[in-house]
Amino acid sequence: MAGKSVTTSRRGILRAGLAAGVALPAAALSARAQGGPDPLITEVQDWARYTGEGVDETPYGLPIRFESDVVRRNVPWLTADPISSINFTPIHALDGTITPAGCAFERHHSGAIELAKPDYRLMVNGLVDRPLVFTYEDLERFPRHSGVYFCECAANTGMEWAGAQLNGSQFTHGMIHNMEYVGIPLKTLLDEAGVKPEGKWIYVEGADASSNGRSIPIEKALDDCMVAFKANGEALRKEHGYPARLVVPGWEGNLWVKWLRRIEVTDGPVESREETSKYTDTLADGTSRKWTWVMDAKSVVTAPSPQVPIRHGNGPLVITGLAWSGRGAITRVDVSVDGGKTWKTARLAAPGQPMQMTRFWLDHDWQGEEMLLQSRAMDDTGYVQPTKSALRAIRGENSVYHNNAIQTWWIKQDGSAENVEVS
Amino acid sequence: QDDAGRLGLGREALPEEIAAWDVKIMPDGRGLPEGSGDVMTGEEKYLEHCAACHGDFAEGLGNWPKLAGGEDTLDRKDPVKTVGSYWPHLSTVWDYVHRSMPFGQAQILTPDDTYAITAYILYSNYLVEDDFVLSRDNFLDVAMPNADGFIVDDREETEYPEFSGEPCMENCKDSVEITMHASVLDVTPNDPDDGDGG
């Protein structure tokens, strides 16, 4: 892993510094422990004397090496191979709401393909007045639209249905990203082709081998879907669908077809593999829900959490996390430190916006006590994020998808944290 | 709709182009091409293209998907979802195999190959006899065991009323006990320097 080699080289630098007789970090600490002055302040540091890198050093930069643990991570045992697989956004280490594209999760069914803009074609066919083919250059000439939306995999938190499994919010809740998109309203493209009255659904598919074909009702297609070509200010990353993907606000990530190549207007759903075999939710009695498109209100405390233990001792502690809802805007997030016996309403960093991530903070005075930390989101429809047992009572344990249950972190007296379930 | 407001971008798609890309099959069989294939031919094709991952009898190898088996397991712990036990429509099998399989070498199967492999998968699920020949004409005659096993998303009725309203803020329960620990399972990828990966 890249992180490891960087860590090692960082240690190598420290050792080299030792050999050269540079001030010891340990000595600095012990001087401070005795109430002495801090050599990081009293001694002129290298960065205050010598120059840093010039502006030509990095035409397109990566995060500083000290942040090398803020990376996507894979859980190999979840899937048969890494091509049709998932990785996880390091939400435990992020703050605010916008996900940096470089560490925003990936989910592919036949890998991340390379599709150049000159090779890109988008077809609109089916129940339309005129079937059309667009080039990428055509797309850039349509009137544009922008919006910030979360994209959450339907399977996010899916491994946790039967119990507490993975130790860290990155793994339990990291199949999600939140980006600012620019593109074209899907309605504009459909109007260009002219939807016939009998067109009730669309079928969307990608240019990759898996195709990821999905059916979407025409009402949603004409409402707020968009064909996006920019995310967080720049072109989509290859792994996020370059040069164009579908954005389906509030709905499960599988519908956000990447490398979008065809939009067909149909009179009914295709009932493709991705909406029959997959992305259907089996209930306790063996029947299964289909077309569970909306992602319900959900939240998670990202810190403290198993990957972010408390190391600073007693006193002020920032409890922070993310909340989102596919039905609308987050209006409130409550936080409990005692496993749900009592709740306090957290501060929202900004008023919740429809189908976007919302950041919350609760400023807590921690005195080394054990905590059972939970968060509970509410959206503007009045929906309150349920407990896992409330969800299981209705669905059983085999739904695979759509687990939006309240998460519990057990914060121990030493500040370490663990993924647990509570009664 | 009239032409007013249309920008005139793009060009008309040609029939050959639509035929090349629009290969979807509807649940009622619309889109199926001419052709046919029997179980024995399907077995041959299947062993050549599919068995390395899905097993000689469609039972699945390792973590690769099982295509057969799992009858009557949907209401049990860890249901086995296969074409025979779970998939509602045969159209999806034909469409997905033709469009996206074999994994890593998709879109090499002819319509006849796809009819034959689909017939073999049906045979592996004990849904047809070994002399069965699948074609566009008898496609809808095949009964899929779980065809009626799906309901449209009903969260609006079954969940939203229960999960709405002003939630409890104080004295919400008498006691709280930990009932499950992730560290007991210990399946999280570990980074030696960082505890639990990050």
Coordinates of C-alpha atoms in Angstrom, one line a residue:
Chain A
M1 CA 0.0 0.0 0.0
A2 CA 1.2 3.5 -0.9
G3 CA 0.6 4.7 2.6
K4 CA 3.0 2.2 4.1
S5 CA 5.9 3.1 1.9
V6 CA 5.4 6.8 2.6
T7 CA 5.3 6.1 6.3
T8 CA 8.5 4.2 6.1
S9 CA 10.2 6.8 4.1
R10 CA 9.1 9.4 6.6
R11 CA 10.7 7.4 9.4
G12 CA 13.7 7.1 7.2
I13 CA 13.9 10.9 7.0
L14 CA 13.5 11.1 10.8
R15 CA 16.4 8.7 11.2
A16 CA 18.5 10.6 8.7
G17 CA 17.8 13.7 10.7
L18 CA 18.9 12.0 13.9
A19 CA 22.1 10.9 12.3
A20 CA 22.8 14.5 11.2
G21 CA 22.3 15.8 14.6
V22 CA 19.1 17.7 14.0
A23 CA 17.0 18.5 17.1
L24 CA 15.3 15.4 18.4
P25 CA 11.5 15.5 18.4
A26 CA 11.6 13.4 21.6
A27 CA 13.9 16.0 23.2
A28 CA 11.5 18.7 22.2
L29 CA 8.7 16.8 23.9
S30 CA 10.6 16.3 27.1
A31 CA 11.7 19.9 27.2
R32 CA 8.0 20.8 27.0
A33 CA 7.1 18.2 29.6
Q34 CA 9.4 20.0 32.1
G35 CA 7.7 23.3 31.3
G36 CA 10.6 24.5 29.1
P37 CA 10.3 26.4 25.9
D38 CA 9.2 24.6 22.7
P39 CA 12.2 24.3 20.4
L40 CA 9.8 24.3 17.4
I41 CA 9.3 27.9 18.4
T42 CA 12.6 28.9 19.9
E43 CA 14.8 27.3 17.3
V44 CA 14.7 28.4 13.7
Q45 CA 13.2 25.6 11.6
D46 CA 14.3 24.6 8.2
W47 CA 11.1 25.7 6.6
A48 CA 11.6 29.1 8.1
R49 CA 15.1 29.5 6.6
Y50 CA 15.2 27.6 3.3
T51 CA 12.9 27.9 0.4
G52 CA 10.1 25.5 -0.5
E53 CA 9.1 24.1 -3.9
G54 CA 8.7 26.4 -6.9
V55 CA 5.4 26.8 -8.6
D56 CA 6.5 24.6 -11.5
E57 CA 7.1 21.6 -9.2
T58 CA 3.5 20.2 -9.4
P59 CA 1.3 21.0 -12.4
Y60 CA -1.4 18.9 -10.8
G61 CA -0.9 18.2 -7.1
L62 CA -1.7 15.4 -4.7
P63 CA -2.2 15.7 -1.0
I64 CA 0.9 16.2 1.2
R65 CA 2.5 12.9 2.1
F66 CA 1.6 13.2 5.8
E67 CA -2.0 12.6 4.6
S68 CA -1.2 9.4 2.9
D69 CA -3.7 7.4 5.0
V70 CA -6.6 9.4 3.5
V71 CA -7.1 7.0 0.6
R72 CA -9.7 4.7 -0.8
R73 CA -9.5 1.2 0.7
N74 CA -10.7 -2.1 -0.6
V75 CA -12.1 -5.1 1.4
P76 CA -10.9 -8.0 -0.7
W77 CA -13.2 -10.7 0.8
L78 CA -16.4 -8.8 -0.2
T79 CA -16.2 -9.6 -3.9
A80 CA -14.8 -12.4 -6.1
D81 CA -12.3 -10.1 -7.8
P82 CA -11.3 -6.4 -7.8
I83 CA -12.8 -5.7 -11.3
S84 CA -16.4 -6.0 -10.3
S85 CA -16.0 -4.6 -6.9
I86 CA -16.2 -1.7 -4.5
N87 CA -13.8 0.5 -2.6
F88 CA -14.5 3.0 0.2
T89 CA -14.2 6.8 0.7
P90 CA -12.1 7.7 3.7
I91 CA -15.0 9.6 5.3
H92 CA -13.5 9.2 8.7
A93 CA -10.7 11.7 7.8
L94 CA -12.7 14.2 5.8
D95 CA -14.7 17.3 7.0
G96 CA -17.2 19.6 5.4
T97 CA -19.3 18.0 2.7
I98 CA -17.5 17.9 -0.7
T99 CA -15.7 14.7 -1.4
P100 CA -12.3 15.1 -3.1
A101 CA -12.6 13.2 -6.3
G102 CA -9.3 11.5 -6.0
C103 CA -10.4 9.5 -2.9
A104 CA -14.1 9.3 -3.7
F105 CA -15.3 5.6 -3.8
E106 CA -15.5 3.5 -6.9
R107 CA -17.9 0.8 -7.8
H108 CA -17.4 -1.0 -11.2
H109 CA -18.9 -4.1 -12.7
S110 CA -16.3 -4.6 -15.4
G111 CA -13.6 -2.1 -14.3
A112 CA -12.9 1.6 -14.9
I113 CA -12.7 2.0 -18.7
E114 CA -10.8 4.6 -20.6
L115 CA -13.1 6.4 -23.0
A116 CA -11.7 9.5 -24.8
K117 CA -13.9 12.4 -25.7
P118 CA -13.4 12.0 -29.5
D119 CA -14.6 8.4 -29.1
Y120 CA -17.6 9.2 -27.0
R121 CA -21.1 8.8 -28.5
L122 CA -24.4 9.2 -26.8
M123 CA -27.5 7.7 -28.4
V124 CA -31.1 8.7 -27.6
N125 CA -33.5 6.2 -29.2
G126 CA -36.7 4.3 -28.6
L127 CA -40.1 6.0 -28.3
V128 CA -38.9 9.4 -29.6
D129 CA -39.8 11.6 -32.6
R130 CA -36.2 11.3 -33.9
P131 CA -33.4 9.0 -32.6
L132 CA -30.3 11.0 -32.1
V133 CA -26.5 10.6 -31.8
F134 CA -24.5 13.2 -29.9
T135 CA -20.8 13.7 -29.7
Y136 CA -19.1 15.0 -26.6
E137 CA -18.7 18.4 -28.3
D138 CA -22.5 18.4 -28.9
L139 CA -23.0 18.0 -25.1
E140 CA -20.9 21.0 -24.3
R141 CA -23.2 23.2 -26.5
F142 CA -26.4 22.5 -24.5
P143 CA -27.5 25.0 -21.8
R144 CA -25.9 23.9 -18.5
H145 CA -27.1 23.1 -15.1
S146 CA -25.3 22.4 -11.8
G147 CA -26.1 20.8 -8.5
V148 CA -24.5 19.2 -5.5
Y149 CA -25.6 15.7 -4.8
F150 CA -24.6 12.6 -2.8
C151 CA -24.1 9.3 -4.7
E152 CA -24.6 6.5 -2.2
C153 CA -24.2 2.8 -3.3
A154 CA -27.3 0.9 -2.5
A155 CA -25.1 -1.6 -0.7
N156 CA -23.5 1.0 1.6
T157 CA -23.6 -0.5 5.1
G158 CA -25.0 -3.7 3.6
M159 CA -22.4 -5.9 5.4
E160 CA -23.8 -4.7 8.7
W161 CA -27.3 -6.2 8.3
A162 CA -26.6 -9.3 10.4
G163 CA -24.4 -7.6 13.0
A164 CA -21.4 -5.4 13.5
Q165 CA -18.7 -6.4 11.0
L166 CA -16.3 -3.8 9.8
N167 CA -14.4 -1.6 12.1
G168 CA -14.5 2.0 10.8
S169 CA -16.9 4.5 9.2
Q170 CA -14.8 4.2 6.0
F171 CA -15.8 0.6 5.7
T172 CA -19.3 0.7 7.2
H173 CA -20.5 4.0 5.5
G174 CA -17.8 4.9 2.8
M175 CA -19.6 3.8 -0.3
I176 CA -20.6 7.4 -0.8
H177 CA -19.4 10.7 -2.3
N178 CA -20.8 14.2 -2.6
M179 CA -19.8 16.4 -5.5
E180 CA -20.7 19.5 -7.3
Y181 CA -21.8 18.5 -10.8
V182 CA -22.1 20.5 -14.0
G183 CA -23.9 19.1 -17.0
I184 CA -27.1 19.0 -18.9
P185 CA -30.6 18.4 -17.6
L186 CA -31.7 15.0 -19.0
K187 CA -34.9 16.7 -19.9
T188 CA -33.1 18.9 -22.4
L189 CA -31.7 15.9 -24.2
L190 CA -35.0 14.1 -24.2
D191 CA -36.8 17.2 -25.5
E192 CA -34.2 17.4 -28.3
A193 CA -35.3 13.9 -29.4
G194 CA -39.0 14.5 -28.6
V195 CA -40.5 11.9 -26.2
K196 CA -43.6 10.2 -27.6
P197 CA -46.7 10.0 -25.3
E198 CA -46.3 6.3 -24.9
G199 CA -42.8 6.7 -23.5
K200 CA -43.2 5.9 -19.8
W201 CA -39.7 4.8 -18.8
I202 CA -36.1 5.3 -19.9
Y203 CA -33.5 2.6 -20.1
V204 CA -29.9 3.9 -19.5
E205 CA -26.7 2.0 -20.1
G206 CA -23.0 2.6 -20.1
A207 CA -20.3 2.0 -22.7
D208 CA -18.5 -0.6 -20.5
A209 CA -18.8 -4.4 -20.9
S210 CA -21.1 -4.6 -17.9
S211 CA -23.4 -1.9 -19.4
N212 CA -25.1 -1.5 -16.0
G213 CA -28.4 -1.0 -17.8
R214 CA -31.2 0.3 -15.5
S215 CA -34.8 1.5 -16.0
I216 CA -36.0 4.8 -14.7
P217 CA -39.6 6.2 -14.8
I218 CA -40.0 9.1 -17.2
E219 CA -41.2 11.3 -14.4
K220 CA -37.8 11.1 -12.6
A221 CA -35.9 11.4 -15.9
L222 CA -37.7 14.7 -16.7
D223 CA -37.5 16.0 -13.2
D224 CA -34.0 16.4 -11.9
C225 CA -31.7 13.8 -13.6
M226 CA -28.7 15.2 -15.4
V227 CA -26.0 14.1 -17.7
A228 CA -22.9 15.4 -16.0
F229 CA -19.4 16.0 -17.4
K230 CA -17.8 18.0 -14.6
A231 CA -17.5 17.2 -10.9
N232 CA -16.0 19.4 -8.3
G233 CA -15.0 21.8 -11.0
E234 CA -13.1 19.5 -13.3
A235 CA -13.8 16.7 -15.8
L236 CA -15.1 13.5 -14.3
R237 CA -12.4 11.1 -13.2
K238 CA -12.0 8.1 -15.3
E239 CA -13.3 5.9 -12.5
H240 CA -16.3 8.1 -12.1
G241 CA -17.5 7.8 -15.7
Y242 CA -15.3 10.1 -17.9
P243 CA -16.4 11.8 -20.0
A244 CA -20.1 11.7 -19.0
R245 CA -22.3 10.0 -16.4
L246 CA -25.9 10.1 -15.3
V247 CA -26.7 11.9 -12.0
V248 CA -29.9 10.7 -10.3
P249 CA -30.4 12.9 -7.2
G250 CA -31.4 11.0 -4.1
W251 CA -31.5 7.6 -5.8
E252 CA -29.3 4.6 -5.3
G253 CA -25.8 4.9 -6.8
N254 CA -26.3 2.0 -9.2
L255 CA -28.6 4.2 -11.3
W256 CA -25.9 6.8 -11.8
V257 CA -24.8 5.1 -15.0
K258 CA -21.1 5.9 -15.9
W259 CA -19.7 6.2 -19.3
L260 CA -23.3 6.8 -20.4
R261 CA -23.7 5.7 -24.0
R262 CA -27.4 5.2 -24.6
I263 CA -30.8 6.5 -23.3
E264 CA -33.8 4.7 -24.7
V265 CA -37.3 5.8 -24.1
T266 CA -39.5 2.6 -23.5
D267 CA -43.1 1.8 -22.7
G268 CA -42.0 -0.3 -19.7
P269 CA -39.1 -1.3 -17.5
V270 CA -36.5 -3.6 -19.1
E271 CA -36.1 -5.5 -15.8
S272 CA -32.4 -5.9 -16.5
R273 CA -30.0 -7.9 -14.4
E274 CA -29.2 -4.8 -12.2
E275 CA -32.9 -4.5 -11.2
T276 CA -33.8 -8.1 -10.8
S277 CA -30.9 -10.3 -9.7
K278 CA -29.2 -7.3 -8.0
Y279 CA -30.6 -4.1 -6.4
T280 CA -33.7 -6.0 -5.2
D281 CA -34.2 -6.4 -1.5
T282 CA -35.2 -9.7 0.0
L283 CA -37.5 -9.6 3.0
A284 CA -37.8 -12.1 5.8
D285 CA -40.7 -14.0 4.1
G286 CA -38.6 -14.6 0.9
T287 CA -40.4 -12.1 -1.3
S288 CA -38.2 -9.2 -2.5
R289 CA -38.8 -5.5 -3.1
K290 CA -37.9 -4.2 -6.5
W291 CA -37.4 -0.6 -7.6
T292 CA -36.2 0.6 -4.2
W293 CA -34.7 3.7 -5.8
V294 CA -34.7 6.3 -3.1
M295 CA -31.9 6.3 -0.4
D296 CA -33.5 7.1 2.9
A297 CA -32.3 9.6 5.5
K298 CA -29.1 8.4 7.1
S299 CA -26.1 9.6 9.2
V300 CA -22.9 8.5 10.7
V301 CA -20.5 9.9 13.2
T302 CA -17.2 10.0 11.3
A303 CA -15.0 11.1 14.3
P304 CA -14.4 9.8 16.9
S305 CA -14.8 6.4 15.3
P306 CA -12.7 3.2 15.1
Q307 CA -10.2 4.8 12.7
V308 CA -10.2 8.1 14.6
P309 CA -9.6 7.3 18.3
I310 CA -9.5 10.1 20.9
R311 CA -5.8 10.7 21.6
H312 CA -6.0 14.1 23.2
G313 CA -7.2 13.2 26.7
N314 CA -10.1 14.8 28.6
G315 CA -11.8 18.0 27.8
P316 CA -13.2 19.5 24.7
L317 CA -14.0 17.0 22.0
V318 CA -15.5 17.6 18.6
I319 CA -18.0 14.9 17.6
T320 CA -18.6 15.2 13.9
G321 CA -20.3 13.4 11.1
L322 CA -22.4 13.4 7.9
A323 CA -26.1 13.2 7.3
W324 CA -28.0 12.9 4.0
S325 CA -31.4 12.0 2.6
G326 CA -32.6 11.0 -0.8
R327 CA -36.1 12.5 -0.1
G328 CA -35.0 16.0 0.6
A329 CA -33.0 18.2 2.9
I330 CA -31.6 17.2 6.3
T331 CA -33.3 19.4 8.9
R332 CA -31.8 18.1 12.1
V333 CA -29.2 15.6 13.5
D334 CA -29.4 14.4 17.0
V335 CA -26.4 12.8 18.8
S336 CA -26.4 10.4 21.7
V337 CA -23.3 9.5 23.8
D338 CA -25.2 6.9 25.9
G339 CA -26.5 4.5 23.2
G340 CA -29.8 6.3 22.6
K341 CA -31.0 6.9 26.1
T342 CA -30.7 10.7 25.7
W343 CA -30.1 12.9 22.7
K344 CA -28.8 16.3 22.0
T345 CA -29.3 18.2 18.8
A346 CA -26.1 18.8 16.9
R347 CA -25.1 21.9 14.9
L348 CA -25.4 21.8 11.2
A349 CA -22.5 23.4 9.5
A350 CA -24.9 24.8 6.9
P351 CA -28.7 24.4 6.5
G352 CA -29.4 21.1 4.8
Q353 CA -29.9 21.1 1.1
P354 CA -32.0 18.5 -0.9
M355 CA -30.1 15.3 -1.7
Q356 CA -26.8 16.7 -0.6
M357 CA -24.6 15.7 2.3
T358 CA -24.9 17.8 5.5
R359 CA -22.1 18.2 8.0
F360 CA -22.9 18.2 11.7
W361 CA -20.8 18.9 14.8
L362 CA -21.5 18.4 18.5
D363 CA -19.1 20.0 20.9
H364 CA -18.7 17.7 23.9
D365 CA -16.8 17.9 27.2
W366 CA -15.3 14.4 27.4
Q367 CA -14.1 13.3 30.8
G368 CA -12.7 9.9 29.9
E369 CA -16.0 8.1 30.2
E370 CA -17.1 5.3 28.0
M371 CA -19.5 6.4 25.4
L372 CA -22.0 4.7 23.0
L373 CA -22.0 7.2 20.3
Q374 CA -24.9 7.5 17.9
S375 CA -26.3 10.0 15.4
R376 CA -29.9 10.2 14.1
A377 CA -30.9 12.2 11.0
M378 CA -34.2 13.8 10.2
D379 CA -35.2 15.1 6.8
D380 CA -37.8 17.7 5.7
T381 CA -40.4 15.0 5.2
G382 CA -40.4 14.3 8.9
Y383 CA -38.7 11.0 8.5
V384 CA -36.4 10.0 11.4
Q385 CA -33.5 7.6 10.8
P386 CA -34.4 4.3 12.4
T387 CA -32.5 1.8 14.5
K388 CA -31.2 -1.4 13.0
S389 CA -33.6 -3.4 15.0
A390 CA -36.5 -1.3 13.8
L391 CA -35.5 -2.0 10.2
R392 CA -34.9 -5.7 10.9
A393 CA -38.3 -6.0 12.4
I394 CA -39.8 -5.0 9.0
R395 CA -37.2 -6.4 6.6
G396 CA -35.3 -9.2 8.3
E397 CA -31.6 -9.6 7.7
N398 CA -31.3 -10.5 4.1
S399 CA -32.1 -7.2 2.3
V400 CA -28.4 -6.6 1.4
Y401 CA -29.2 -3.1 0.3
H402 CA -30.6 0.1 1.8
N403 CA -29.3 -0.2 5.4
N404 CA -29.8 3.3 6.8
A405 CA -29.8 2.2 10.4
I406 CA -28.3 4.3 13.3
Q407 CA -24.7 3.3 13.8
T408 CA -23.1 2.9 17.3
W409 CA -19.4 3.4 18.1
W410 CA -18.3 2.2 21.6
I411 CA -15.7 4.8 22.8
K412 CA -13.6 3.2 25.5
Q413 CA -11.9 4.9 28.4
D414 CA -8.6 4.9 26.6
G415 CA -10.2 6.8 23.7
S416 CA -10.2 3.8 21.3
A417 CA -13.4 3.0 19.5
E418 CA -15.2 0.0 18.1
N419 CA -18.2 -0.8 15.9
V420 CA -20.8 -2.4 18.1
E421 CA -24.5 -3.1 18.2
V422 CA -26.5 -2.2 21.3
S423 CA -29.8 -3.3 22.8
Chain B
Q1 CA -44.2 18.2 -29.7
D2 CA -43.3 20.9 -32.2
D3 CA -39.7 21.9 -33.1
A4 CA -39.9 25.2 -31.2
G5 CA -37.1 25.4 -28.5
R6 CA -35.1 22.6 -30.0
L7 CA -31.5 23.4 -30.5
G8 CA -30.8 21.2 -33.4
L9 CA -27.8 19.6 -31.8
G10 CA -26.8 16.0 -32.6
R11 CA -27.8 14.1 -35.7
E12 CA -30.3 11.4 -36.6
A13 CA -29.2 7.9 -35.5
L14 CA -28.9 5.4 -38.3
P15 CA -30.8 2.1 -38.2
E16 CA -27.5 0.2 -38.2
E17 CA -26.2 2.2 -35.2
I18 CA -29.4 1.6 -33.3
A19 CA -29.3 -2.1 -34.1
A20 CA -25.7 -2.3 -32.9
W21 CA -26.3 -0.7 -29.5
D22 CA -30.0 -1.4 -28.7
V23 CA -29.8 -5.1 -27.9
K24 CA -31.9 -5.1 -24.8
I25 CA -34.6 -7.7 -24.3
M26 CA -37.9 -6.8 -22.7
P27 CA -39.5 -9.2 -20.2
D28 CA -42.2 -10.1 -22.8
G29 CA -39.4 -11.2 -25.2
R30 CA -39.4 -8.1 -27.4
G31 CA -35.9 -7.7 -28.8
L32 CA -35.1 -11.4 -29.1
P33 CA -33.4 -12.2 -32.4
E34 CA -34.1 -15.2 -34.6
G35 CA -32.2 -18.3 -33.5
S36 CA -32.2 -21.2 -31.2
G37 CA -30.0 -23.5 -29.1
D38 CA -30.4 -26.8 -27.3
V39 CA -29.1 -28.0 -23.9
M40 CA -26.3 -30.2 -25.3
T41 CA -24.9 -27.4 -27.5
G42 CA -25.3 -25.1 -24.6
E43 CA -23.2 -27.4 -22.4
E44 CA -20.4 -27.4 -24.9
K45 CA -20.4 -23.6 -25.1
Y46 CA -20.8 -23.3 -21.4
L47 CA -17.8 -25.5 -20.6
E48 CA -15.8 -23.5 -23.1
H49 CA -16.8 -20.0 -22.0
C50 CA -18.3 -20.1 -18.5
A51 CA -17.4 -23.1 -16.4
A52 CA -14.0 -21.8 -15.3
C53 CA -15.8 -19.3 -13.0
H54 CA -19.3 -20.7 -12.6
G55 CA -18.5 -24.4 -12.3
D56 CA -19.3 -27.3 -14.7
F57 CA -22.9 -27.5 -13.3
A58 CA -23.4 -23.7 -12.9
E59 CA -22.9 -24.2 -9.2
G60 CA -20.3 -21.4 -8.9
L61 CA -16.6 -21.7 -8.0
G62 CA -15.1 -19.8 -5.1
N63 CA -16.7 -16.4 -4.7
W64 CA -18.0 -16.4 -8.3
P65 CA -21.7 -16.4 -8.7
K66 CA -23.8 -19.5 -8.5
L67 CA -26.2 -19.7 -11.5
A68 CA -28.1 -22.8 -10.3
G69 CA -29.4 -24.2 -7.0
G70 CA -30.8 -22.5 -3.9
E71 CA -34.4 -23.6 -4.4
D72 CA -36.6 -22.7 -1.3
T73 CA -33.8 -20.7 0.5
L74 CA -35.1 -17.2 0.0
D75 CA -36.8 -17.1 3.4
R76 CA -33.8 -18.6 5.2
K77 CA -30.6 -17.2 6.7
D78 CA -28.2 -16.6 3.8
P79 CA -30.5 -17.3 0.9
V80 CA -28.9 -18.6 -2.3
K81 CA -30.1 -16.4 -5.1
T82 CA -29.6 -18.0 -8.6
V83 CA -31.3 -17.9 -12.0
G84 CA -33.5 -20.8 -10.8
S85 CA -34.2 -19.7 -7.2
Y86 CA -34.5 -15.9 -7.7
W87 CA -34.5 -14.4 -11.2
P88 CA -38.0 -13.5 -12.3
H89 CA -37.6 -13.3 -16.1
L90 CA -35.7 -15.4 -18.6
S91 CA -35.3 -12.3 -20.8
T92 CA -32.8 -11.0 -18.2
V93 CA -30.6 -14.1 -18.5
W94 CA -30.5 -13.9 -22.3
D95 CA -29.9 -10.2 -22.3
Y96 CA -27.2 -10.2 -19.6
V97 CA -25.3 -13.2 -21.0
H98 CA -25.4 -11.9 -24.5
R99 CA -24.4 -8.3 -23.5
S100 CA -21.9 -8.7 -20.6
M101 CA -20.6 -12.3 -20.4
P102 CA -18.1 -14.0 -20.4
F103 CA -16.6 -11.7 -17.8
G104 CA -13.5 -10.1 -19.4
Q105 CA -14.6 -11.0 -22.9
A106 CA -18.1 -9.7 -23.3
Q107 CA -20.2 -9.6 -26.5
I108 CA -18.5 -12.6 -28.2
L109 CA -21.6 -14.8 -28.1
T110 CA -23.8 -15.2 -31.1
P111 CA -27.6 -15.3 -30.7
D112 CA -27.5 -19.1 -31.2
D113 CA -24.7 -19.4 -28.6
T114 CA -26.8 -17.4 -26.2
Y115 CA -30.0 -19.4 -26.7
A116 CA -27.9 -22.6 -26.2
I117 CA -26.2 -21.4 -23.0
T118 CA -29.5 -20.1 -21.6
A119 CA -31.0 -23.5 -22.3
Y120 CA -28.1 -25.2 -20.4
I121 CA -28.5 -22.8 -17.4
L122 CA -32.2 -23.7 -17.4
Y123 CA -31.3 -27.4 -17.5
S124 CA -28.8 -26.9 -14.6
N125 CA -31.7 -25.6 -12.6
Y126 CA -33.8 -28.6 -13.4
L127 CA -36.3 -26.4 -15.2
V128 CA -36.1 -28.2 -18.6
E129 CA -35.2 -31.6 -19.9
D130 CA -31.9 -32.4 -21.5
D131 CA -33.4 -32.4 -25.0
F132 CA -34.9 -28.9 -24.7
V133 CA -34.4 -26.5 -27.5
L134 CA -34.8 -22.8 -26.7
S135 CA -35.9 -20.3 -29.4
R136 CA -37.7 -17.0 -29.7
D137 CA -41.0 -19.0 -30.3
N138 CA -41.0 -20.9 -27.0
F139 CA -39.1 -18.4 -24.9
L140 CA -42.1 -17.2 -22.8
D141 CA -43.2 -20.8 -22.2
V142 CA -40.4 -21.3 -19.6
A143 CA -41.8 -20.9 -16.1
M144 CA -39.4 -19.0 -13.8
P145 CA -40.0 -20.3 -10.3
N146 CA -39.6 -16.9 -8.6
A147 CA -41.6 -14.9 -11.2
D148 CA -44.1 -13.8 -8.6
G149 CA -41.5 -13.2 -5.8
F150 CA -41.2 -9.4 -6.2
I151 CA -43.2 -6.5 -4.9
V152 CA -42.8 -2.9 -5.9
D153 CA -41.1 -0.7 -3.2
D154 CA -43.6 -0.3 -0.4
R155 CA -41.6 1.7 2.1
E156 CA -44.0 4.5 1.7
E157 CA -46.7 2.4 3.4
T158 CA -44.7 0.0 5.5
E159 CA -42.0 2.2 6.9
Y160 CA -42.4 5.9 6.6
P161 CA -45.4 6.2 8.9
E162 CA -43.6 4.3 11.6
F163 CA -40.3 6.2 11.1
S164 CA -41.8 9.7 11.1
G165 CA -42.7 12.1 13.8
E166 CA -41.0 13.8 16.8
P167 CA -38.4 11.3 18.2
C168 CA -37.6 10.7 21.9
M169 CA -34.9 12.9 23.3
E170 CA -34.8 12.0 27.1
N171 CA -35.2 8.7 29.0
C172 CA -35.6 6.8 25.8
K173 CA -34.7 3.5 27.3
D174 CA -33.8 2.1 30.7
S175 CA -30.6 0.3 29.9
V176 CA -28.2 -0.2 27.0
E177 CA -26.1 -3.3 26.5
I178 CA -23.6 -4.1 23.8
T179 CA -24.9 -7.1 21.9
M180 CA -22.4 -7.4 19.0
H181 CA -18.7 -6.4 18.5
A182 CA -17.0 -6.0 15.1
S183 CA -13.6 -6.8 16.7
V184 CA -14.9 -10.3 17.6
L185 CA -15.3 -11.0 13.8
D186 CA -12.0 -9.2 13.0
V187 CA -12.6 -9.1 9.3
T188 CA -11.5 -5.4 8.7
P189 CA -8.4 -5.0 6.6
N190 CA -5.5 -4.0 8.8
D191 CA -2.7 -1.6 8.2
P192 CA 0.1 -2.4 10.6
D193 CA 0.8 1.3 11.2
D194 CA -2.7 2.6 11.5
G195 CA -4.9 0.1 13.5
D196 CA -8.0 -0.4 11.4
G197 CA -6.9 0.8 8.0
G198 CA -6.7 4.5 8.2

